[in-house]
mmCIF file of C-alpha atoms in Angstrom:
data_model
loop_
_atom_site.group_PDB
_atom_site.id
_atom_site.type_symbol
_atom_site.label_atom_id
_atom_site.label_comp_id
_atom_site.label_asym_id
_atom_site.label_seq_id
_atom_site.Cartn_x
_atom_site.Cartn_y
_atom_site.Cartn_z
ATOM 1 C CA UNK A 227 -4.994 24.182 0.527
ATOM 2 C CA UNK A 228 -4.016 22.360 3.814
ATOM 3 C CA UNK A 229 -4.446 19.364 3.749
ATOM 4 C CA UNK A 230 -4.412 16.632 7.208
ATOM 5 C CA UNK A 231 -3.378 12.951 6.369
ATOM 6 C CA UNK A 232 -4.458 10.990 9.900
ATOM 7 C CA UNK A 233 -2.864 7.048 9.942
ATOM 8 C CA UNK A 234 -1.565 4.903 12.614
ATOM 9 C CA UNK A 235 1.938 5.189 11.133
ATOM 10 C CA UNK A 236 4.023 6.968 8.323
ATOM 11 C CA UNK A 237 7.369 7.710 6.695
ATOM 12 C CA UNK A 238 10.129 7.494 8.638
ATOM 13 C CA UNK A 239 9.037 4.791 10.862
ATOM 14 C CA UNK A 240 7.675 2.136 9.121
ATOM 15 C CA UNK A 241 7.390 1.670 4.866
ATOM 16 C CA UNK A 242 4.683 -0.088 3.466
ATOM 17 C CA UNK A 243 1.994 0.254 1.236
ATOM 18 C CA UNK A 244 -0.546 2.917 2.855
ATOM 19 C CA UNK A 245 2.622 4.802 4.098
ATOM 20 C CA UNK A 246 3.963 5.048 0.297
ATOM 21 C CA UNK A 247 0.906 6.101 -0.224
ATOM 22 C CA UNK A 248 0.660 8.742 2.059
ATOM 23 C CA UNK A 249 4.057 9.970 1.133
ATOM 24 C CA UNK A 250 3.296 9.836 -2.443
ATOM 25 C CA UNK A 251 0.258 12.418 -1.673
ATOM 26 C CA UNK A 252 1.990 14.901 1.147
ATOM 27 C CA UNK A 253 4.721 15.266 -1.402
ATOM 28 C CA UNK A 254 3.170 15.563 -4.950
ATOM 29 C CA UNK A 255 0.543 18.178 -3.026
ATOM 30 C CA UNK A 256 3.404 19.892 -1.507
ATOM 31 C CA UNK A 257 5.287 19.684 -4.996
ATOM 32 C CA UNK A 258 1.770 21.496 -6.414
ATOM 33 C CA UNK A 259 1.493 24.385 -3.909
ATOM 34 C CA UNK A 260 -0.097 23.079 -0.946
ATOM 35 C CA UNK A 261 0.362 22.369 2.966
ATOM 36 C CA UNK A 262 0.528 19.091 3.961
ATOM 37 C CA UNK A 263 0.504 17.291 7.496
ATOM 38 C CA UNK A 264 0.511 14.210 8.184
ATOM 39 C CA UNK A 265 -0.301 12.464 11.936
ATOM 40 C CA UNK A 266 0.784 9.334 12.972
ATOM 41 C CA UNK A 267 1.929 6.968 16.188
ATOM 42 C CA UNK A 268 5.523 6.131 16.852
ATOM 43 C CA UNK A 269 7.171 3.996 19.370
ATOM 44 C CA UNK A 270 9.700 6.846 19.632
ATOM 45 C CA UNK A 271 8.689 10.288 18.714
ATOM 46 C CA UNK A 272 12.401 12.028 18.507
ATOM 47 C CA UNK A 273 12.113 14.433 17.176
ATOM 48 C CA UNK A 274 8.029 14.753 16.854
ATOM 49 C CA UNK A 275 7.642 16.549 13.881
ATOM 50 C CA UNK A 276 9.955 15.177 11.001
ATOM 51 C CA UNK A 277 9.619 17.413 7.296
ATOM 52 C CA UNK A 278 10.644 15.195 4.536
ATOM 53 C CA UNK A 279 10.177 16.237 0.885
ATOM 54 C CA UNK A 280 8.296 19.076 1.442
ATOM 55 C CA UNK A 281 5.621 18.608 3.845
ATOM 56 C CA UNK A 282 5.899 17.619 7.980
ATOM 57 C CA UNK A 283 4.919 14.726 9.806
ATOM 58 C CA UNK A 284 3.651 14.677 13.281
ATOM 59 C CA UNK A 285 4.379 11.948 15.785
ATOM 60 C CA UNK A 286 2.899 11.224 19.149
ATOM 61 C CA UNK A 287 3.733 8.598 20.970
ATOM 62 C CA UNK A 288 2.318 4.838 21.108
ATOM 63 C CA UNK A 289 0.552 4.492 24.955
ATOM 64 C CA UNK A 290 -0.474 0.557 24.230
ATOM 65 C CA UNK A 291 -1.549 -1.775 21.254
ATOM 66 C CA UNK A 292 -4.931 -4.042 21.270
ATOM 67 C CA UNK A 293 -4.904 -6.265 18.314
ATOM 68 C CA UNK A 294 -2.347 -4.529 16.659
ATOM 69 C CA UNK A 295 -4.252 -1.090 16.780
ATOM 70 C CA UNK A 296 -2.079 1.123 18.705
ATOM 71 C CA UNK A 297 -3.421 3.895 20.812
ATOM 72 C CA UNK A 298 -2.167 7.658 21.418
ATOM 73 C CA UNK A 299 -3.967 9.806 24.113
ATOM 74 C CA UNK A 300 -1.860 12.496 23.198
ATOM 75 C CA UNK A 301 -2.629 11.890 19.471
ATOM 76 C CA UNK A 302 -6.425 13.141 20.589
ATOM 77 C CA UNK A 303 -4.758 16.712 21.373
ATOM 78 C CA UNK A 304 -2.771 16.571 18.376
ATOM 79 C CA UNK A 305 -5.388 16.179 15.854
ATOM 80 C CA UNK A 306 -7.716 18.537 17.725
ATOM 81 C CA UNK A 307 -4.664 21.276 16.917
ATOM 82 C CA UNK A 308 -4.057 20.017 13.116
ATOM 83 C CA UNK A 309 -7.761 19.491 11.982
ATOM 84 C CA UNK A 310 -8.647 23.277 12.942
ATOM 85 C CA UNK A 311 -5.177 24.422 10.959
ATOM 86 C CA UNK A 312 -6.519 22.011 7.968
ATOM 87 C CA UNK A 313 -8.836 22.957 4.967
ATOM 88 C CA UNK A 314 -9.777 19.287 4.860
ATOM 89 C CA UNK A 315 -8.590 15.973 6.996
ATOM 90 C CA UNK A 316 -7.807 12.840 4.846
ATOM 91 C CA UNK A 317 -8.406 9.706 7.227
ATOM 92 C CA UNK A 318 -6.648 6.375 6.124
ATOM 93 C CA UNK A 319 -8.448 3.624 6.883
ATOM 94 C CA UNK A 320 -8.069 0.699 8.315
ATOM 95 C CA UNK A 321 -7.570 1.884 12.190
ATOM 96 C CA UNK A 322 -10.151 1.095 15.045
ATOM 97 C CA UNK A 323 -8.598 4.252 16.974
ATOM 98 C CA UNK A 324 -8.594 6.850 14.184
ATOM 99 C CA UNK A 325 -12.210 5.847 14.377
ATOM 100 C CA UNK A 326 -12.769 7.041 18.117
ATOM 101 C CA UNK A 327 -10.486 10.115 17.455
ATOM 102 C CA UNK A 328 -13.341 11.374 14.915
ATOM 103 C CA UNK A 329 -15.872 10.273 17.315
ATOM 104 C CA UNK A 330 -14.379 11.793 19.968
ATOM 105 C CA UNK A 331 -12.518 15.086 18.597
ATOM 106 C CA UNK A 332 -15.094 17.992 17.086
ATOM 107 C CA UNK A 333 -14.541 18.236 13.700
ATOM 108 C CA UNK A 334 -15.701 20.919 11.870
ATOM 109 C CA UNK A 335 -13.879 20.195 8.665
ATOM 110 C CA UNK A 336 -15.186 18.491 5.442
ATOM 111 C CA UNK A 337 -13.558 14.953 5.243
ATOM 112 C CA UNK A 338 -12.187 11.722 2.908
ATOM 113 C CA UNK A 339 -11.244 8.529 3.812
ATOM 114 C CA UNK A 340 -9.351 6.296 1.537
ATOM 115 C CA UNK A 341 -10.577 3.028 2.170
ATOM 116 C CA UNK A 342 -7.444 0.800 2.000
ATOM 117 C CA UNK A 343 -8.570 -2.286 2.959
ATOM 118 C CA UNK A 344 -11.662 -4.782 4.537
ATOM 119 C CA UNK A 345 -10.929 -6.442 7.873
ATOM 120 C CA UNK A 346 -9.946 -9.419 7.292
ATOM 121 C CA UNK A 347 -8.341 -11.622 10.216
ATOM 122 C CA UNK A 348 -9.829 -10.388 12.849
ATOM 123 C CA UNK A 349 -13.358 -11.430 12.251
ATOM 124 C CA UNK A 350 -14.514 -11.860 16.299
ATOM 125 C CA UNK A 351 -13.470 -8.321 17.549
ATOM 126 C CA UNK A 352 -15.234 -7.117 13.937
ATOM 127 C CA UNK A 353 -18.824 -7.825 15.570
ATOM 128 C CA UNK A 354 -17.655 -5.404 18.136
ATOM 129 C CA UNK A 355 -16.244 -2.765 16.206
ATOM 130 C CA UNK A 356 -18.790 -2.680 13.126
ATOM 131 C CA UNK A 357 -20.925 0.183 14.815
ATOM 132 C CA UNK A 358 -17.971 2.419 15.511
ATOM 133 C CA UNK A 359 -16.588 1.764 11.623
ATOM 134 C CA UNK A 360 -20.253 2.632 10.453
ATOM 135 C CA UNK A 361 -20.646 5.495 12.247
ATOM 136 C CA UNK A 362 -16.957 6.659 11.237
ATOM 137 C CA UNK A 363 -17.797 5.803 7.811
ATOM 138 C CA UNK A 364 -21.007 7.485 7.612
ATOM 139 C CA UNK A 365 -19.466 10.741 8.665
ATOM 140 C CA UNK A 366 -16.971 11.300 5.808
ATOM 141 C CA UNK A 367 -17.955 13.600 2.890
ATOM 142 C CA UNK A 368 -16.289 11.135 0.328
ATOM 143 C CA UNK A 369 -14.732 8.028 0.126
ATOM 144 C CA UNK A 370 -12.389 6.760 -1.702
ATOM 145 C CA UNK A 371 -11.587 2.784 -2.967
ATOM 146 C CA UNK A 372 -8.355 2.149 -4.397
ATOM 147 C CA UNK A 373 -10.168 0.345 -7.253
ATOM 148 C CA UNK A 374 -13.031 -0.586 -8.924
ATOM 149 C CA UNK A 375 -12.495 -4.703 -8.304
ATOM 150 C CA UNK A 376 -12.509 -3.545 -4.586
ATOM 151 C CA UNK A 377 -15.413 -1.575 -4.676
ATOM 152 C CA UNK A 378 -17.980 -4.337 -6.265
ATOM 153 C CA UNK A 379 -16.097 -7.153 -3.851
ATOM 154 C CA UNK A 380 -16.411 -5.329 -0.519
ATOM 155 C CA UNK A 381 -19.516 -5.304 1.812
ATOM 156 C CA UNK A 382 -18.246 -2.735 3.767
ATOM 157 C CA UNK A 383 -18.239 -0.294 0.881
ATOM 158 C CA UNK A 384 -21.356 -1.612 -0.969
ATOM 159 C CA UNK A 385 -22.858 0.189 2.248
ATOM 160 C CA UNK A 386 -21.936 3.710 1.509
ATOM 161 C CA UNK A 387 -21.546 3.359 -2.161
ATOM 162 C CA UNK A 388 -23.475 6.635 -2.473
ATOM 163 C CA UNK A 389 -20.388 8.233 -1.663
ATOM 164 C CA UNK A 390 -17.546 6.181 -2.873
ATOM 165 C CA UNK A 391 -15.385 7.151 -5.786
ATOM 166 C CA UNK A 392 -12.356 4.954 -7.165
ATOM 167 C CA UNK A 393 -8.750 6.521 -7.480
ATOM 168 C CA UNK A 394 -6.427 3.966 -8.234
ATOM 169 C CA UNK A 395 -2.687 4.357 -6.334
ATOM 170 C CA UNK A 396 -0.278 5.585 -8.101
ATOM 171 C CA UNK A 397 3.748 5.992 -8.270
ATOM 172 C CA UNK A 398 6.020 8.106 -9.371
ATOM 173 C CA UNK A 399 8.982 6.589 -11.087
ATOM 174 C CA UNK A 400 10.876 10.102 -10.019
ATOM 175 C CA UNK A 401 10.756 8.887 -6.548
ATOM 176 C CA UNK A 402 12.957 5.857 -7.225
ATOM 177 C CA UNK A 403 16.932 6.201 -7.503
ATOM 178 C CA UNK A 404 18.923 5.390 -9.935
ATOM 179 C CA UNK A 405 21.486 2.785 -9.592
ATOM 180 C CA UNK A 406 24.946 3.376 -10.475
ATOM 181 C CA UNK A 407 26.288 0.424 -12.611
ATOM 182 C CA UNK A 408 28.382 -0.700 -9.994
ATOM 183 C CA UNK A 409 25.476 -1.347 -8.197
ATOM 184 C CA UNK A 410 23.528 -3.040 -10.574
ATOM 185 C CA UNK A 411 26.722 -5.762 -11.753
ATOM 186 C CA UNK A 412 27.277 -6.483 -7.789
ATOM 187 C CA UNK A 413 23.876 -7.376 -7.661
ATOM 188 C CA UNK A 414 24.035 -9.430 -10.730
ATOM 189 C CA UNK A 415 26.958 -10.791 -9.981
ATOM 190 C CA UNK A 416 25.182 -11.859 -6.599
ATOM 191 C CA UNK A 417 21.916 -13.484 -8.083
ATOM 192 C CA UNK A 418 22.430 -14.488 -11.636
ATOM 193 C CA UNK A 419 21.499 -13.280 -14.865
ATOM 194 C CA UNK A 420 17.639 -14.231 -14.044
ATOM 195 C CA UNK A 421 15.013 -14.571 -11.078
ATOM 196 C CA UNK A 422 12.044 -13.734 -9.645
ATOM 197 C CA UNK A 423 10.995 -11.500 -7.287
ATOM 198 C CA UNK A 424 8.949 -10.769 -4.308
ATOM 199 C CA UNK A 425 8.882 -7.272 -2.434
ATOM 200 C CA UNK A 426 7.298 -6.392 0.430
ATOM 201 C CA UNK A 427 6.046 -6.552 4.354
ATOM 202 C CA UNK A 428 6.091 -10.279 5.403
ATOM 203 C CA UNK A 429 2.765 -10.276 6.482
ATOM 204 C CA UNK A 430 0.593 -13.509 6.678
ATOM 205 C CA UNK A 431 -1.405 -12.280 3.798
ATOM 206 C CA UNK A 432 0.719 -11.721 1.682
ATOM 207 C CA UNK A 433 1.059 -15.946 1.031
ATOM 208 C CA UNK A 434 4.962 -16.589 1.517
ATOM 209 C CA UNK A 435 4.338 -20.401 2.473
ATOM 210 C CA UNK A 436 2.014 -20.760 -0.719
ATOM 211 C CA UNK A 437 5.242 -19.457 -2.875
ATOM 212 C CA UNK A 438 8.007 -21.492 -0.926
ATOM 213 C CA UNK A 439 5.729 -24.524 -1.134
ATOM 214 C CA UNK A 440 5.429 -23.371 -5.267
ATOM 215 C CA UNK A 441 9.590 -22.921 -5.081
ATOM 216 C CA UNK A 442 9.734 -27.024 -4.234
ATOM 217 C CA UNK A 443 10.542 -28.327 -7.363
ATOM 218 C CA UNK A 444 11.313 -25.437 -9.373
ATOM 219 C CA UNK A 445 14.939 -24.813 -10.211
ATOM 220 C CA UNK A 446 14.512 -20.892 -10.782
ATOM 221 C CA UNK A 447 15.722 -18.704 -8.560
ATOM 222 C CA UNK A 448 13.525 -16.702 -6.079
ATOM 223 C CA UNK A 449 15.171 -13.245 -4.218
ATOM 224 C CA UNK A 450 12.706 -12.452 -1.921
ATOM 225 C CA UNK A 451 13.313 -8.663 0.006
ATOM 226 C CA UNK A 452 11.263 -7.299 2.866
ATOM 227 C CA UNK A 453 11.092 -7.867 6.380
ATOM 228 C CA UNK A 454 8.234 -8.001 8.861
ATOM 229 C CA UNK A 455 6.095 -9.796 11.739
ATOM 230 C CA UNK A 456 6.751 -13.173 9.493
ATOM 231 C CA UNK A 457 10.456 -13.391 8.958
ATOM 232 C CA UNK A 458 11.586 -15.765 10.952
ATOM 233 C CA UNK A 459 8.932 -18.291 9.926
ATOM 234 C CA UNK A 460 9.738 -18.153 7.139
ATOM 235 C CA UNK A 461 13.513 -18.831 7.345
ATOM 236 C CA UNK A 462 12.765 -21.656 9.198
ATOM 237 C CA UNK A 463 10.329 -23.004 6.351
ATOM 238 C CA UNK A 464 12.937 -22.053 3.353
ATOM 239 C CA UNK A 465 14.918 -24.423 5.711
ATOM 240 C CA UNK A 466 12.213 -27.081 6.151
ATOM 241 C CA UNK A 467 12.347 -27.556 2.305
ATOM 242 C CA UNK A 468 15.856 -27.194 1.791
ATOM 243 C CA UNK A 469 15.333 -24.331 -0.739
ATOM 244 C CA UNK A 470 18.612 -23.189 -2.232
ATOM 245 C CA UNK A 471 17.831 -21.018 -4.604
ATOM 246 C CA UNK A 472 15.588 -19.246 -2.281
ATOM 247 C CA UNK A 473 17.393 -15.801 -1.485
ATOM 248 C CA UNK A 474 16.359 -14.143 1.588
ATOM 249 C CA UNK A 475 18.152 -10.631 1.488
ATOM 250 C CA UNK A 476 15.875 -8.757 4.593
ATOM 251 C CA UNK A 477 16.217 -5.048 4.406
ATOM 252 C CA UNK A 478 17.673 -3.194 1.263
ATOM 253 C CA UNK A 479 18.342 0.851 0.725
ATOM 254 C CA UNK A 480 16.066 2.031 -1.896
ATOM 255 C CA UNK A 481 18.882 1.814 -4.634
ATOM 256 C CA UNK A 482 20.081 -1.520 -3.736
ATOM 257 C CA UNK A 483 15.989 -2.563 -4.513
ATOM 258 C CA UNK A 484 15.790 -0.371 -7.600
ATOM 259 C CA UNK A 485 18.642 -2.552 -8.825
ATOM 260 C CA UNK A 486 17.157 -5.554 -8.267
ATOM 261 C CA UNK A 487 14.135 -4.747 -9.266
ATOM 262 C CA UNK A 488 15.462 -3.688 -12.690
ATOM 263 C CA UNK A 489 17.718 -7.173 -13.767
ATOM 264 C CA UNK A 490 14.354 -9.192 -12.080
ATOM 265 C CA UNK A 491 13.025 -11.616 -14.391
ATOM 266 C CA UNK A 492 9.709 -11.148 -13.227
ATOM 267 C CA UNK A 493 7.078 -10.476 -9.916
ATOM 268 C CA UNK A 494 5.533 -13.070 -8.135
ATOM 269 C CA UNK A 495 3.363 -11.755 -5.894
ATOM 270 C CA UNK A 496 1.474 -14.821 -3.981
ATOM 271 C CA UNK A 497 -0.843 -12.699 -1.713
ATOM 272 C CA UNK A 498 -4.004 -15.098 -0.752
ATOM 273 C CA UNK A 499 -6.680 -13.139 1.281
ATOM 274 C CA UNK A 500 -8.657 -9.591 0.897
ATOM 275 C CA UNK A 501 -6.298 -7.851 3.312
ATOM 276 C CA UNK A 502 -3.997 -7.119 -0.031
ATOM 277 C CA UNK A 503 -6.105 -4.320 -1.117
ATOM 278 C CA UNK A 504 -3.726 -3.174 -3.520
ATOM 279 C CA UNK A 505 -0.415 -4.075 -3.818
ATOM 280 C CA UNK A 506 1.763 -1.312 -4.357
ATOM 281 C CA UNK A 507 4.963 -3.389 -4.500
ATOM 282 C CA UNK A 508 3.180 -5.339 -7.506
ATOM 283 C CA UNK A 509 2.613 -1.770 -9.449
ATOM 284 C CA UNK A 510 6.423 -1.249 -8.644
ATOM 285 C CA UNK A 511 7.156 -4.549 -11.032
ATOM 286 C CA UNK A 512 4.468 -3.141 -13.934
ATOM 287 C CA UNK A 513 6.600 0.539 -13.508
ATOM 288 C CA UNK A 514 9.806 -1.433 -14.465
ATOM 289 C CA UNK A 515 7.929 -3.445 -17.105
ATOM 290 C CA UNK A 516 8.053 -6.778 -15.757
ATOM 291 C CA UNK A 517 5.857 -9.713 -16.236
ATOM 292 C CA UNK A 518 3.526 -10.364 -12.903
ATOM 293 C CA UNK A 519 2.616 -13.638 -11.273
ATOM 294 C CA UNK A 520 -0.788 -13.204 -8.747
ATOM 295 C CA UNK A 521 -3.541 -14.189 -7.118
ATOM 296 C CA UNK A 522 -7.131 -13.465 -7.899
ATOM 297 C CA UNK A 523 -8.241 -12.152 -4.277
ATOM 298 C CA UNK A 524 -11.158 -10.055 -5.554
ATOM 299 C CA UNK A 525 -8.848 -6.665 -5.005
ATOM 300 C CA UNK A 526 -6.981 -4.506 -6.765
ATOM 301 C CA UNK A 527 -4.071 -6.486 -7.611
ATOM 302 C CA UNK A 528 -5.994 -7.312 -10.515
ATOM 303 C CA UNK A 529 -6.450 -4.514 -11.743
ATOM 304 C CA UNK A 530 -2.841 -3.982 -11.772
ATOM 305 C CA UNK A 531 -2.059 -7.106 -13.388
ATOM 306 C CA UNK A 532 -4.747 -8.107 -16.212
ATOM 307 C CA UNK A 533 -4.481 -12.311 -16.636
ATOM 308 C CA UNK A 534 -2.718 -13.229 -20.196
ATOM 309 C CA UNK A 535 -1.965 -9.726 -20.705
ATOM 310 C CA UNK A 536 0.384 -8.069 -18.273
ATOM 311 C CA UNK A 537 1.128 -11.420 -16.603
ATOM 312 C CA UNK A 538 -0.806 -14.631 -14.855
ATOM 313 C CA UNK A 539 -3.560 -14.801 -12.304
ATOM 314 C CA UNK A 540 -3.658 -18.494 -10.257
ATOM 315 C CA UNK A 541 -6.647 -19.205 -7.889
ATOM 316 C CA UNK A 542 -5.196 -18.491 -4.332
ATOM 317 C CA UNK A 543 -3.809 -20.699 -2.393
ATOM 318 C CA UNK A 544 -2.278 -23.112 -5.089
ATOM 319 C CA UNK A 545 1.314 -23.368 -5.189
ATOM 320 C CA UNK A 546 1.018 -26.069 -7.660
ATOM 321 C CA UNK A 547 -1.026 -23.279 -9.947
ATOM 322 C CA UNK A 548 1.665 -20.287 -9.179
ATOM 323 C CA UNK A 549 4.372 -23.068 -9.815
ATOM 324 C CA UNK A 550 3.089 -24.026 -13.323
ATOM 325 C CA UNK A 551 2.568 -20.166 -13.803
ATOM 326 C CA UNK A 552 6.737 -19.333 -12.467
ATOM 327 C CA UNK A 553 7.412 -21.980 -14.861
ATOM 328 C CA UNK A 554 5.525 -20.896 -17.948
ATOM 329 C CA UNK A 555 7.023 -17.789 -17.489
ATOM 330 C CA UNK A 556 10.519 -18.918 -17.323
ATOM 331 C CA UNK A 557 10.244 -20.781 -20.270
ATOM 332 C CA UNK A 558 8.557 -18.505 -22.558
ATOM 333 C CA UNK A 559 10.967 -15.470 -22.987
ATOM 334 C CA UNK A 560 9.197 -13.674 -25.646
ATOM 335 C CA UNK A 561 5.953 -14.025 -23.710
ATOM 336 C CA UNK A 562 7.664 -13.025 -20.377
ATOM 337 C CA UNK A 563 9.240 -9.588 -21.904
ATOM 338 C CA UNK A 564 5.636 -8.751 -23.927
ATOM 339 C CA UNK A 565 3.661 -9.002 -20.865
ATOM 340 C CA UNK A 566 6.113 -6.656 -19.290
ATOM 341 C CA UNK A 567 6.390 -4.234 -21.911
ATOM 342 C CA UNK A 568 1.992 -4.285 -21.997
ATOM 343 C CA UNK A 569 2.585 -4.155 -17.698
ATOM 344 C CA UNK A 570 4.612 -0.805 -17.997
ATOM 345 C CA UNK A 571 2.284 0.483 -20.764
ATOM 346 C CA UNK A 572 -0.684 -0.315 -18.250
ATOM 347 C CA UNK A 573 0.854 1.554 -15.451
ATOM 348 C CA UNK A 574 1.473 4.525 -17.723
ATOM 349 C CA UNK A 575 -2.528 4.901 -18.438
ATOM 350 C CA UNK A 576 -3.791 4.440 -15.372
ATOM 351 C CA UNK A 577 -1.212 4.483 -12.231
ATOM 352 C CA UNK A 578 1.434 7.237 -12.300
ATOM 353 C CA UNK A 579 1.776 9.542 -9.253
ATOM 354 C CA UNK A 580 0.858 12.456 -10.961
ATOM 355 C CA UNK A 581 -2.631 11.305 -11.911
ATOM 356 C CA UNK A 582 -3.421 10.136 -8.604
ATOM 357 C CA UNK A 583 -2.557 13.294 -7.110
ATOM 358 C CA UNK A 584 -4.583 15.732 -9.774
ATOM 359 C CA UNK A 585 -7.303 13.566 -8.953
ATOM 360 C CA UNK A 586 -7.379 13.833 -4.914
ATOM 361 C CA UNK A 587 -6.217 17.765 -5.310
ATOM 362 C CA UNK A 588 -9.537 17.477 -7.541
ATOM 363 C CA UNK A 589 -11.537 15.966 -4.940
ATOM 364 C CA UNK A 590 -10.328 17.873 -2.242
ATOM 365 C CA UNK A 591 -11.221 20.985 -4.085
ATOM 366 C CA UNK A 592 -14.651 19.988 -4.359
ATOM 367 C CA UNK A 593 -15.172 19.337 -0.950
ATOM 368 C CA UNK A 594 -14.382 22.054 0.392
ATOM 369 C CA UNK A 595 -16.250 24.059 -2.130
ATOM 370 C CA UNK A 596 -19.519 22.543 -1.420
ATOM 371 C CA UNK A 597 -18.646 22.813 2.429
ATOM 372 C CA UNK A 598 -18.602 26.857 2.022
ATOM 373 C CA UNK A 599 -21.278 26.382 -0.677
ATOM 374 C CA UNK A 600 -23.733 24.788 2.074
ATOM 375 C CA UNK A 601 -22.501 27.006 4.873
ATOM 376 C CA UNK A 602 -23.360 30.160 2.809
ATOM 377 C CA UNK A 603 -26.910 28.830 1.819
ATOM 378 C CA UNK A 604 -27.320 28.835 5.775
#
C-alpha cells in the first residue's frame, strides 16, 4: 500500500505527541512493506523532502499563522500530487487548514482521520469553524479516537460515531536508545538516587503551574524536561516560589531522556483540560514501568493510567490533591514499584507499536477494499 499522512507538522521539525505518532506509523508501515509519505508545514523547508527510517517526509513552506494554524498555498499543490500517488490519505486532526485542503483539493481516494484531540481554547473562532470541521469530518471513510474514554467524552465525535473506531497509540520500546552506563551514573550523579518526572511540550494544558504550586511544600525532587511556548513562565514561577529542588533541564537527546526516564522515581503528569487527548509522554513512564501521577480530564490519559492500579488519578486542577498523591507515592515504596510493574504490564496488553500498527494496516486494508468493492458494483 501507499499510504499519505497529512499534519501541520512532523519529524524533524518539531517532536510531540501527534508527530511521534505519525512517525511511529510511517515507520512500522514502512518496516511491514509499505510506502509511506508524510506532508507537513515548515518554517524552513531545506531540504523539502527529508526520508528518515524508511519512509519520506514532505515539507512546504509556512506562508502565515492565524491562531496558531499555519497556512501553506503551496501545500495545496503538494497534496494534490501525493493524494493521487496514495492508496489511501490519513488526515491528523486537529488543523483548521488541512480542513480547507480536503475541501478544496479533489480527492478521489478513500480516507481516515485520527481524531487527536477536541478544540479546546479557542472556543470563539470554534463557532466559526464548526461547519468546515463537520463537513471535513463527514467526508472521511473512518475515523479513528485514540481511546474509548475520548470517544464517550467528546461531542464532536458523538456526532459521527457511526464511523468511529478506537485504536489506542502505541510505542515501540525499539525506538528508544539505550543508555550507556556512563550515561545513566552522570545523570544520577546529577539528580539523586530518586525523583519525579515530567516530559513533554510546555503547553498551557499540560498544568505546569498546578504541579509547581503542588512542588511548594514537598521536599522531593521534581526534573522536569521539555521545552515549548511556556518556558519562560515557568522559570519565572519556579522562581516566584523559590523551588530548589525543581530541575528545569530544557532540551535533552533521546538517550540523555531514556536515562532519566529509567532511574525516575515516578511520572507526574499534571495535564488539566481536554486538549491532552492522550498523553504519549505518560505511556513512555508505563513502558519503563513506573508509577503515574494524573489528572482525570475525561481523555485517554486514563486509560493509560488506571487509579489505584498503575498509579493515582487527582481531580484537575488541585495541587493540594497531586501533592498528597507525589507524597503517597514517595512514601510508599512497595506501592510505588507494584503500580509500575502493573503500568508496564498494562502497556504490554494494550499499547505497543506493533499492535497499533497491525491495526491501522488492518483498517487501511479495508478501506480500500470496499472503495474498489463499491466502484466495481458501479
Amino acid at each position: 500500500m501507499r499510504v499519505l499522512h497529512f499534519y501541520k507538522t512532523a519529524i524533524p521539525d518539531t517532536v510531540g505527541g501527534v508527530e511521534q505518532v505519525i512517525h511511529q506509523l510511517g515507520r512500522g508501515a514502512a518496516r511491514r512493506g509499505h510506502e509511506i509519505a508524510v506532508l507537513s508545514l515548515s518554517p524552513a523547508p531545506d531540504p523539502r523532502v527529508v526520508v528518515t527510517d524508511g519512509y519520506s517526509v514532505h515539507r512546504e513552506r509556512i506562508d502565515f499563522e492565524i491562531a496558531s494554524t499555519p497556512f501553506s498555498l503551496s501545500s495545496l499543490h503538494r497534496f494534490s500530487q501525493l493524494s493521487k500517488w496514495a492508496d489511501i490519505v490519513h488526515f491528523h486532526f486537529p488543523w483548521p487548514f488541512m480542513d480547507l485542503a480536503r475541501l478544496v483539493v479533489s480527492l478521489d481516494k478513500p480516507s481516515i482521520v485520527t481524531y487527536h484531540s477536541d478544540i479546546v481554547r479557542q472556543t470563539m473562532l470554534l463557532g466559526l469553524y464548526r461547519p468546515l470541521m463537520n463537513k471535513f469530518l463527514g467526508s472521511a471513510d473512518q475515523i479513528v479516537a485514540t481511546s474509548s474514554n475520548y470517544l464517550s467524552t467528546s461531542p464532536t465525535l458523538d456526532r459521527f460515531r457511526d464511523r468511529v473506531s478506537v485504536i489506542p497509540i502505541g510505542l515501540d520500546r525499539s525506538n528508544y536508545p539505550a543508555p550507556t552506563t556512563s550515561k545513566i551514573a552522570l545523570w544520577r550523579d546529577r539528580l539523586g538516587p530518586k525523583f519525579f518526572l515530567f516530559i513533554g511540550v510546555l503547553r498551557y494544558y499540560k498544568g505546569l503551574h498546578i504541579l509547581l504550586d503542588a512542588m511548594h511544600g514537598l521536599d522531593c525532587p521534581l526534573v522536569i524536561i521539555g521545552t515549548g511556548p511556556i518556558e519562560d513562565e515557568i522559570k519565572r514561577r519556579v522562581h516566584k516560589l523559590g523551588l530548589a529542588n525543581v530541575h528545569l533541564l530544557g532540551y535533552l537527546p533521546d538517550e540523555d531522556k531514556v536515562a532519566i526516564l529509567q532511574l525516575a522515581y515516578g511520572i507526574v503528569f499534571p495535564s488539566h483540560l481536554r486538549s491532552e487527548a492522550f498523553g504519549v509522554s505518560l505511556l513512555e513512564g508505563a513502558m519503563f514501568g513506573k508509577p503515574m501521577i494524573s489528572s482525570e480530564i475525561g481523555t485517554g490519559t486514563t486509560f493509560i493510567n488506571i487509579s489505584s492500579e498503575t498509579g493515582l488519578v487527582v481531580p484537575p486542577s488541585d495541587p493540594n490533591g497531586l501533592r498528597d498523591a507525589m507524597r503517597t507515592l514517595w512514601e510508599n515504596e512497595t506501592l510505588a514499584a507494584e503500580m509500575g510493574r502493573r503500568a508496564e504490564e498494562r502497556y504490554r496488553i494494550y499499547f505497543t507499536g506493533d499492535q497499533m500498527n497491525d491495526r491501522y494496516i488492518d483498517l487501511y486494508r479495508r478501506m480500500i477494499a470496499q472503495r474498489r468493492s463499491a466502484r466495481a458494483a458501479r
